[in-house]
PDB file of C-alpha atoms in Angstrom:
ATOM      1  CA  THR M1128       0.000   0.000   0.000  1.00  0.00           C
ATOM      2  CA  GLN M1129       1.470   3.312  -1.124  1.00  0.00           C
ATOM      3  CA  LEU M1130       1.005   6.072   1.454  1.00  0.00           C
ATOM      4  CA  LEU M1131       2.735   8.600  -0.778  1.00  0.00           C
ATOM      5  CA  GLU M1132       1.033   9.539  -4.025  1.00  0.00           C
ATOM      6  CA  GLN M1133       3.246  10.876  -6.774  1.00  0.00           C
ATOM      7  CA  SER M1134       1.998  12.649  -9.861  1.00  0.00           C
ATOM      8  CA  PRO M1135       2.270  12.500 -12.718  1.00  0.00           C
ATOM      9  CA  GLN M1136       3.372   8.905 -13.188  1.00  0.00           C
ATOM     10  CA  PHE M1137       4.781   9.616 -16.641  1.00  0.00           C
ATOM     11  CA  LEU M1138       6.164  12.831 -18.061  1.00  0.00           C
ATOM     12  CA  SER M1139       7.525  13.238 -21.578  1.00  0.00           C
ATOM     13  CA  ILE M1140       8.817  16.699 -22.451  1.00  0.00           C
ATOM     14  CA  GLN M1141      11.162  18.525 -24.802  1.00  0.00           C
ATOM     15  CA  GLU M1142      14.565  19.811 -23.785  1.00  0.00           C
ATOM     16  CA  GLY M1143      14.306  23.286 -22.273  1.00  0.00           C
ATOM     17  CA  GLU M1144      10.824  22.876 -20.801  1.00  0.00           C
ATOM     18  CA  ASN M1145      10.041  23.217 -17.123  1.00  0.00           C
ATOM     19  CA  LEU M1146       8.248  20.559 -15.073  1.00  0.00           C
ATOM     20  CA  THR M1147       6.936  19.877 -11.595  1.00  0.00           C
ATOM     21  CA  VAL M1148       6.476  16.541  -9.838  1.00  0.00           C
ATOM     22  CA  TYR M1149       4.195  16.305  -6.822  1.00  0.00           C
ATOM     23  CA  CYS M1150       4.307  14.024  -3.814  1.00  0.00           C
ATOM     24  CA  ASN M1151       1.286  13.972  -1.493  1.00  0.00           C
ATOM     25  CA  SER M1152       0.369  12.106   1.656  1.00  0.00           C
ATOM     26  CA  SER M1153      -2.223  12.154   4.420  1.00  0.00           C
ATOM     27  CA  SER M1154       0.549  11.317   6.907  1.00  0.00           C
ATOM     28  CA  VAL M1155       3.151  13.546   8.497  1.00  0.00           C
ATOM     29  CA  PHE M1156       6.785  12.625   7.966  1.00  0.00           C
ATOM     30  CA  SER M1157       9.883  13.658   9.892  1.00  0.00           C
ATOM     31  CA  SER M1158      11.659  14.186   6.615  1.00  0.00           C
ATOM     32  CA  LEU M1159      11.100  13.643   2.949  1.00  0.00           C
ATOM     33  CA  GLN M1160      13.772  12.536   0.547  1.00  0.00           C
ATOM     34  CA  TRP M1161      13.913  12.746  -3.236  1.00  0.00           C
ATOM     35  CA  TYR M1162      15.813  10.140  -5.219  1.00  0.00           C
ATOM     36  CA  ARG M1163      16.678   9.717  -8.879  1.00  0.00           C
ATOM     37  CA  GLN M1164      17.073   6.244 -10.295  1.00  0.00           C
ATOM     38  CA  GLU M1165      18.477   5.263 -13.665  1.00  0.00           C
ATOM     39  CA  PRO M1166      17.793   1.883 -15.326  1.00  0.00           C
ATOM     40  CA  GLY M1167      19.796  -0.909 -13.738  1.00  0.00           C
ATOM     41  CA  GLU M1168      20.943   1.229 -10.837  1.00  0.00           C
ATOM     42  CA  GLY M1169      19.811   1.870  -7.286  1.00  0.00           C
ATOM     43  CA  PRO M1170      18.154   5.120  -6.204  1.00  0.00           C
ATOM     44  CA  VAL M1171      20.557   8.012  -5.626  1.00  0.00           C
ATOM     45  CA  LEU M1172      19.658  10.597  -2.997  1.00  0.00           C
ATOM     46  CA  LEU M1173      19.129  14.106  -4.383  1.00  0.00           C
ATOM     47  CA  VAL M1174      17.965  16.015  -1.323  1.00  0.00           C
ATOM     48  CA  THR M1175      16.353  15.702   2.098  1.00  0.00           C
ATOM     49  CA  VAL M1176      13.825  18.252   3.346  1.00  0.00           C
ATOM     50  CA  VAL M1177      12.984  18.439   7.015  1.00  0.00           C
ATOM     51  CA  THR M1178      11.304  21.699   7.977  1.00  0.00           C
ATOM     52  CA  GLY M1179       7.752  22.587   6.962  1.00  0.00           C
ATOM     53  CA  GLY M1180       7.878  25.215   4.218  1.00  0.00           C
ATOM     54  CA  GLU M1181      11.515  24.486   3.479  1.00  0.00           C
ATOM     55  CA  VAL M1182      12.806  25.154  -0.026  1.00  0.00           C
ATOM     56  CA  LYS M1183      16.081  23.707  -1.282  1.00  0.00           C
ATOM     57  CA  LYS M1184      17.761  24.343  -4.602  1.00  0.00           C
ATOM     58  CA  LEU M1185      20.181  22.053  -6.365  1.00  0.00           C
ATOM     59  CA  LYS M1186      21.265  23.737  -9.610  1.00  0.00           C
ATOM     60  CA  ARG M1187      18.155  23.569 -11.843  1.00  0.00           C
ATOM     61  CA  LEU M1188      16.182  21.517  -9.303  1.00  0.00           C
ATOM     62  CA  THR M1189      14.008  23.158  -6.630  1.00  0.00           C
ATOM     63  CA  PHE M1190      12.513  21.079  -3.827  1.00  0.00           C
ATOM     64  CA  GLN M1191       9.781  22.244  -1.488  1.00  0.00           C
ATOM     65  CA  PHE M1192       8.341  20.664   1.663  1.00  0.00           C
ATOM     66  CA  GLY M1193       4.769  21.574   2.534  1.00  0.00           C
ATOM     67  CA  ASP M1194       4.020  23.577   5.670  1.00  0.00           C
ATOM     68  CA  ALA M1195       2.322  20.572   7.293  1.00  0.00           C
ATOM     69  CA  ARG M1196       5.141  18.193   6.261  1.00  0.00           C
ATOM     70  CA  LYS M1197       2.725  15.992   4.319  1.00  0.00           C
ATOM     71  CA  ASP M1198       3.563  16.953   0.760  1.00  0.00           C
ATOM     72  CA  SER M1199       6.468  17.986  -1.389  1.00  0.00           C
ATOM     73  CA  SER M1200       7.275  19.069  -4.912  1.00  0.00           C
ATOM     74  CA  LEU M1201      10.218  18.894  -7.254  1.00  0.00           C
ATOM     75  CA  HIS M1202      10.535  21.541  -9.942  1.00  0.00           C
ATOM     76  CA  ILE M1203      13.054  21.247 -12.766  1.00  0.00           C
ATOM     77  CA  THR M1204      13.884  24.306 -14.832  1.00  0.00           C
ATOM     78  CA  ALA M1205      15.067  23.993 -18.426  1.00  0.00           C
ATOM     79  CA  ALA M1206      15.090  20.196 -18.452  1.00  0.00           C
ATOM     80  CA  GLN M1207      17.918  18.414 -20.230  1.00  0.00           C
ATOM     81  CA  PRO M1208      18.108  14.869 -21.679  1.00  0.00           C
ATOM     82  CA  GLY M1209      20.424  13.979 -18.795  1.00  0.00           C
ATOM     83  CA  ASP M1210      17.538  14.547 -16.390  1.00  0.00           C
ATOM     84  CA  THR M1211      15.770  11.498 -17.804  1.00  0.00           C
ATOM     85  CA  GLY M1212      15.067   8.886 -15.145  1.00  0.00           C
ATOM     86  CA  LEU M1213      12.730   7.677 -12.430  1.00  0.00           C
ATOM     87  CA  TYR M1214      12.166  10.244  -9.688  1.00  0.00           C
ATOM     88  CA  LEU M1215      11.077   8.923  -6.318  1.00  0.00           C
ATOM     89  CA  CYS M1216       9.922  10.671  -3.201  1.00  0.00           C
ATOM     90  CA  ALA M1217      10.238   8.856   0.111  1.00  0.00           C
ATOM     91  CA  GLY M1218       9.039   9.759   3.573  1.00  0.00           C
ATOM     92  CA  ALA M1219      10.853   8.833   6.761  1.00  0.00           C
ATOM     93  CA  ARG M1220       9.761   8.834  10.374  1.00  0.00           C
ATOM     94  CA  THR M1221      12.411   9.082  13.058  1.00  0.00           C
ATOM     95  CA  GLY M1222      10.404   9.574  16.220  1.00  0.00           C
ATOM     96  CA  GLY M1223       9.536   6.989  18.863  1.00  0.00           C
ATOM     97  CA  THR M1224      10.333   3.487  17.676  1.00  0.00           C
ATOM     98  CA  SER M1225      10.804   4.547  14.085  1.00  0.00           C
ATOM     99  CA  TYR M1226      14.283   4.172  12.673  1.00  0.00           C
ATOM    100  CA  GLY M1227      14.277   5.795   9.283  1.00  0.00           C
ATOM    101  CA  LYS M1228      12.319   3.210   7.302  1.00  0.00           C
ATOM    102  CA  LEU M1229      11.373   4.812   3.993  1.00  0.00           C
ATOM    103  CA  THR M1230       7.911   4.831   2.477  1.00  0.00           C
ATOM    104  CA  PHE M1231       8.208   5.470  -1.252  1.00  0.00           C
ATOM    105  CA  GLY M1232       5.857   6.961  -3.770  1.00  0.00           C
ATOM    106  CA  GLN M1233       5.254   5.004  -6.973  1.00  0.00           C
ATOM    107  CA  GLY M1234       7.671   7.207  -8.893  1.00  0.00           C
ATOM    108  CA  THR M1235       7.570   9.543 -11.871  1.00  0.00           C
ATOM    109  CA  ILE M1236       9.203   8.385 -15.085  1.00  0.00           C
ATOM    110  CA  LEU M1237      10.625  11.471 -16.781  1.00  0.00           C
ATOM    111  CA  THR M1238      11.771  11.444 -20.396  1.00  0.00           C
ATOM    112  CA  VAL M1239      13.408  14.562 -21.824  1.00  0.00           C
ATOM    113  CA  HIS M1240      13.702  14.544 -25.597  1.00  0.00           C
ATOM    114  CA  PRO M1241      16.540  16.462 -27.285  1.00  0.00           C
TER     115      PRO M1241
ATOM    116  CA  GLY U 820      34.414  -0.335  -1.780  1.00  0.00           C
ATOM    117  CA  ALA U 821      32.917   2.944  -0.611  1.00  0.00           C
ATOM    118  CA  GLY U 822      29.304   2.174  -1.488  1.00  0.00           C
ATOM    119  CA  VAL U 823      26.727  -0.532  -0.890  1.00  0.00           C
ATOM    120  CA  SER U 824      27.506  -3.617  -2.946  1.00  0.00           C
ATOM    121  CA  GLN U 825      24.995  -6.258  -3.977  1.00  0.00           C
ATOM    122  CA  SER U 826      25.519  -9.592  -5.681  1.00  0.00           C
ATOM    123  CA  PRO U 827      24.643 -11.104  -7.983  1.00  0.00           C
ATOM    124  CA  ARG U 828      23.462  -8.225 -10.199  1.00  0.00           C
ATOM    125  CA  TYR U 829      21.198 -10.579 -12.123  1.00  0.00           C
ATOM    126  CA  LYS U 830      19.718 -13.916 -11.176  1.00  0.00           C
ATOM    127  CA  VAL U 831      17.497 -16.187 -13.220  1.00  0.00           C
ATOM    128  CA  ALA U 832      15.852 -18.944 -11.205  1.00  0.00           C
ATOM    129  CA  LYS U 833      13.533 -21.737 -12.183  1.00  0.00           C
ATOM    130  CA  ARG U 834      10.266 -21.775 -10.305  1.00  0.00           C
ATOM    131  CA  GLY U 835      10.705 -23.721  -7.104  1.00  0.00           C
ATOM    132  CA  GLN U 836      14.419 -23.031  -6.819  1.00  0.00           C
ATOM    133  CA  ASP U 837      15.937 -21.392  -3.739  1.00  0.00           C
ATOM    134  CA  VAL U 838      17.993 -18.197  -4.169  1.00  0.00           C
ATOM    135  CA  ALA U 839      20.291 -16.148  -1.930  1.00  0.00           C
ATOM    136  CA  LEU U 840      20.991 -12.463  -2.495  1.00  0.00           C
ATOM    137  CA  ARG U 841      23.933 -10.778  -0.806  1.00  0.00           C
ATOM    138  CA  CYS U 842      24.392  -7.220   0.457  1.00  0.00           C
ATOM    139  CA  ASP U 843      27.630  -5.608   1.635  1.00  0.00           C
ATOM    140  CA  PRO U 844      26.680  -2.338   3.356  1.00  0.00           C
ATOM    141  CA  ILE U 845      28.895   0.675   3.827  1.00  0.00           C
ATOM    142  CA  SER U 846      31.425  -0.092   6.554  1.00  0.00           C
ATOM    143  CA  GLY U 847      30.251   1.141   9.948  1.00  0.00           C
ATOM    144  CA  HIS U 848      26.609   1.517   8.987  1.00  0.00           C
ATOM    145  CA  VAL U 849      24.394   0.183  11.739  1.00  0.00           C
ATOM    146  CA  SER U 850      21.091   0.147   9.858  1.00  0.00           C
ATOM    147  CA  LEU U 851      20.412  -2.121   6.892  1.00  0.00           C
ATOM    148  CA  PHE U 852      17.220  -2.314   4.870  1.00  0.00           C
ATOM    149  CA  TRP U 853      15.932  -4.605   2.131  1.00  0.00           C
ATOM    150  CA  TYR U 854      13.392  -3.304  -0.368  1.00  0.00           C
ATOM    151  CA  GLN U 855      11.586  -4.930  -3.290  1.00  0.00           C
ATOM    152  CA  GLN U 856      10.962  -2.935  -6.442  1.00  0.00           C
ATOM    153  CA  ALA U 857       8.616  -3.922  -9.255  1.00  0.00           C
ATOM    154  CA  LEU U 858       9.299  -2.566 -12.737  1.00  0.00           C
ATOM    155  CA  GLY U 859       8.547   1.157 -12.962  1.00  0.00           C
ATOM    156  CA  GLN U 860       7.363   1.341  -9.346  1.00  0.00           C
ATOM    157  CA  GLY U 861       8.762   2.675  -6.107  1.00  0.00           C
ATOM    158  CA  PRO U 862      10.600   0.321  -3.744  1.00  0.00           C
ATOM    159  CA  GLU U 863       8.618  -1.369  -0.998  1.00  0.00           C
ATOM    160  CA  PHE U 864      10.037  -2.159   2.415  1.00  0.00           C
ATOM    161  CA  LEU U 865      10.805  -5.775   3.251  1.00  0.00           C
ATOM    162  CA  THR U 866      12.886  -5.866   6.431  1.00  0.00           C
ATOM    163  CA  TYR U 867      15.235  -3.886   8.689  1.00  0.00           C
ATOM    164  CA  PHE U 868      18.321  -4.775  10.726  1.00  0.00           C
ATOM    165  CA  GLN U 869      19.999  -2.798  13.456  1.00  0.00           C
ATOM    166  CA  ASN U 870      23.424  -4.416  13.622  1.00  0.00           C
ATOM    167  CA  GLU U 871      22.669  -8.167  13.712  1.00  0.00           C
ATOM    168  CA  ALA U 872      19.164  -7.770  15.139  1.00  0.00           C
ATOM    169  CA  GLN U 873      16.232  -8.012  12.750  1.00  0.00           C
ATOM    170  CA  LEU U 874      13.888  -5.447  14.291  1.00  0.00           C
ATOM    171  CA  ASP U 875      11.231  -5.307  11.599  1.00  0.00           C
ATOM    172  CA  LYS U 876      10.266  -7.976   9.086  1.00  0.00           C
ATOM    173  CA  SER U 877       6.743  -6.760   8.532  1.00  0.00           C
ATOM    174  CA  GLY U 878       7.251  -6.294   4.787  1.00  0.00           C
ATOM    175  CA  LEU U 879       8.331  -9.837   3.967  1.00  0.00           C
ATOM    176  CA  PRO U 880       5.572 -11.142   1.673  1.00  0.00           C
ATOM    177  CA  SER U 881       5.571 -14.748   2.896  1.00  0.00           C
ATOM    178  CA  ASP U 882       7.422 -17.236   5.058  1.00  0.00           C
ATOM    179  CA  ARG U 883       9.408 -18.205   1.966  1.00  0.00           C
ATOM    180  CA  PHE U 884      11.408 -15.008   2.495  1.00  0.00           C
ATOM    181  CA  PHE U 885      14.132 -15.016   5.108  1.00  0.00           C
ATOM    182  CA  ALA U 886      16.873 -12.486   5.858  1.00  0.00           C
ATOM    183  CA  GLU U 887      19.873 -12.563   8.145  1.00  0.00           C
ATOM    184  CA  ARG U 888      22.817 -10.404   9.163  1.00  0.00           C
ATOM    185  CA  PRO U 889      24.680 -12.653  11.592  1.00  0.00           C
ATOM    186  CA  GLU U 890      27.706 -10.460  12.296  1.00  0.00           C
ATOM    187  CA  GLY U 891      26.093  -7.089  11.850  1.00  0.00           C
ATOM    188  CA  SER U 892      27.680  -6.353   8.484  1.00  0.00           C
ATOM    189  CA  VAL U 893      26.939  -8.501   5.407  1.00  0.00           C
ATOM    190  CA  SER U 894      23.304  -9.473   4.960  1.00  0.00           C
ATOM    191  CA  THR U 895      21.666 -12.219   2.931  1.00  0.00           C
ATOM    192  CA  LEU U 896      18.089 -12.310   1.679  1.00  0.00           C
ATOM    193  CA  LYS U 897      16.967 -15.852   0.949  1.00  0.00           C
ATOM    194  CA  ILE U 898      13.884 -16.807  -1.014  1.00  0.00           C
ATOM    195  CA  GLN U 899      12.792 -20.401  -0.889  1.00  0.00           C
ATOM    196  CA  ARG U 900      10.733 -22.179  -3.546  1.00  0.00           C
ATOM    197  CA  THR U 901      10.687 -19.098  -5.791  1.00  0.00           C
ATOM    198  CA  GLN U 902       7.481 -18.167  -7.596  1.00  0.00           C
ATOM    199  CA  GLN U 903       6.988 -16.000 -10.669  1.00  0.00           C
ATOM    200  CA  GLU U 904       5.524 -13.208  -8.541  1.00  0.00           C
ATOM    201  CA  ASP U 905       8.898 -12.975  -6.760  1.00  0.00           C
ATOM    202  CA  SER U 906      10.423 -11.525  -9.939  1.00  0.00           C
ATOM    203  CA  ALA U 907      11.577  -8.012  -9.062  1.00  0.00           C
ATOM    204  CA  VAL U 908      14.629  -5.944  -8.244  1.00  0.00           C
ATOM    205  CA  TYR U 909      15.792  -6.429  -4.667  1.00  0.00           C
ATOM    206  CA  LEU U 910      17.505  -3.363  -3.233  1.00  0.00           C
ATOM    207  CA  CYS U 911      19.654  -3.132  -0.148  1.00  0.00           C
ATOM    208  CA  ALA U 912      20.263   0.167   1.644  1.00  0.00           C
ATOM    209  CA  SER U 913      22.327   1.119   4.653  1.00  0.00           C
ATOM    210  CA  SER U 914      22.542   4.141   6.920  1.00  0.00           C
ATOM    211  CA  LEU U 915      24.576   5.173   9.930  1.00  0.00           C
ATOM    212  CA  GLY U 916      21.551   4.459  12.098  1.00  0.00           C
ATOM    213  CA  PHE U 917      21.687   4.449  15.856  1.00  0.00           C
ATOM    214  CA  ARG U 918      25.438   4.675  16.286  1.00  0.00           C
ATOM    215  CA  TRP U 919      24.908   8.124  17.717  1.00  0.00           C
ATOM    216  CA  GLN U 920      21.798  10.087  18.490  1.00  0.00           C
ATOM    217  CA  LEU U 921      19.194   9.541  15.818  1.00  0.00           C
ATOM    218  CA  THR U 922      19.532  12.534  13.529  1.00  0.00           C
ATOM    219  CA  LEU U 923      18.658  13.444   9.979  1.00  0.00           C
ATOM    220  CA  MET U 924      22.153  12.728   8.777  1.00  0.00           C
ATOM    221  CA  ASN U 925      22.395   9.244  10.150  1.00  0.00           C
ATOM    222  CA  THR U 926      19.069   8.132   8.714  1.00  0.00           C
ATOM    223  CA  GLU U 927      19.912   9.060   5.138  1.00  0.00           C
ATOM    224  CA  ALA U 928      19.973   5.824   3.174  1.00  0.00           C
ATOM    225  CA  PHE U 929      22.483   4.758   0.547  1.00  0.00           C
ATOM    226  CA  PHE U 930      21.337   2.140  -1.913  1.00  0.00           C
ATOM    227  CA  GLY U 931      23.124  -0.627  -3.740  1.00  0.00           C
ATOM    228  CA  GLN U 932      22.623  -1.267  -7.442  1.00  0.00           C
ATOM    229  CA  GLY U 933      20.135  -4.036  -6.727  1.00  0.00           C
ATOM    230  CA  THR U 934      19.728  -7.639  -7.792  1.00  0.00           C
ATOM    231  CA  ARG U 935      17.282  -8.266 -10.611  1.00  0.00           C
ATOM    232  CA  LEU U 936      15.602 -11.613  -9.970  1.00  0.00           C
ATOM    233  CA  THR U 937      13.700 -13.292 -12.785  1.00  0.00           C
ATOM    234  CA  VAL U 938      11.785 -16.457 -12.000  1.00  0.00           C
ATOM    235  CA  VAL U 939      10.940 -18.552 -15.048  1.00  0.00           C
TER     236      VAL U 939
END
């Protein structure tokens, strides 16, 4: 059962376009992590957001954590073919008996055409 | 090596065969996780170890799945009597975990490349 809903599931765009991927949940997470995964490889961590309302920028990527720490977005400016891949959001809980187990969204497959 | 290493990278098993998947976590990482990933989907949690102790196995889909980490480093995921529905990529991840106070930094997970299991 996926507790994190990602949208859209598929995104096919031209080089230079902008895009936004959304990650929504009814649950509160201690932190939310965004990963990028290429075929045949494991997920690679892009960023972790912790504070409600937090915005982090990584070159052309902007990540935002919702005020209530239930949702997040990833915005890519001027997409390039090298951005092609599966983007995953994952929530972690670290309070009480939790230990950082990740709950993943179903992923967004991004294809950027030259 | 510096990262999480998994072997084999690819495994083809005949239905009914037993398989063993190996994970070498980053040295010194206390926490180790196994996840299962279907094609084009997000990973789903299988089990968690803190050192050699298996503290959560709630995600294991059946009693045919068994995991161990006897010395608190290398872990093995074993699947007995494989079925076609077991076909997936099995990912291992490790994090610093509870070595110190539980903080954001020590819960960040590093993933291996995965083992793609195909049951025919």
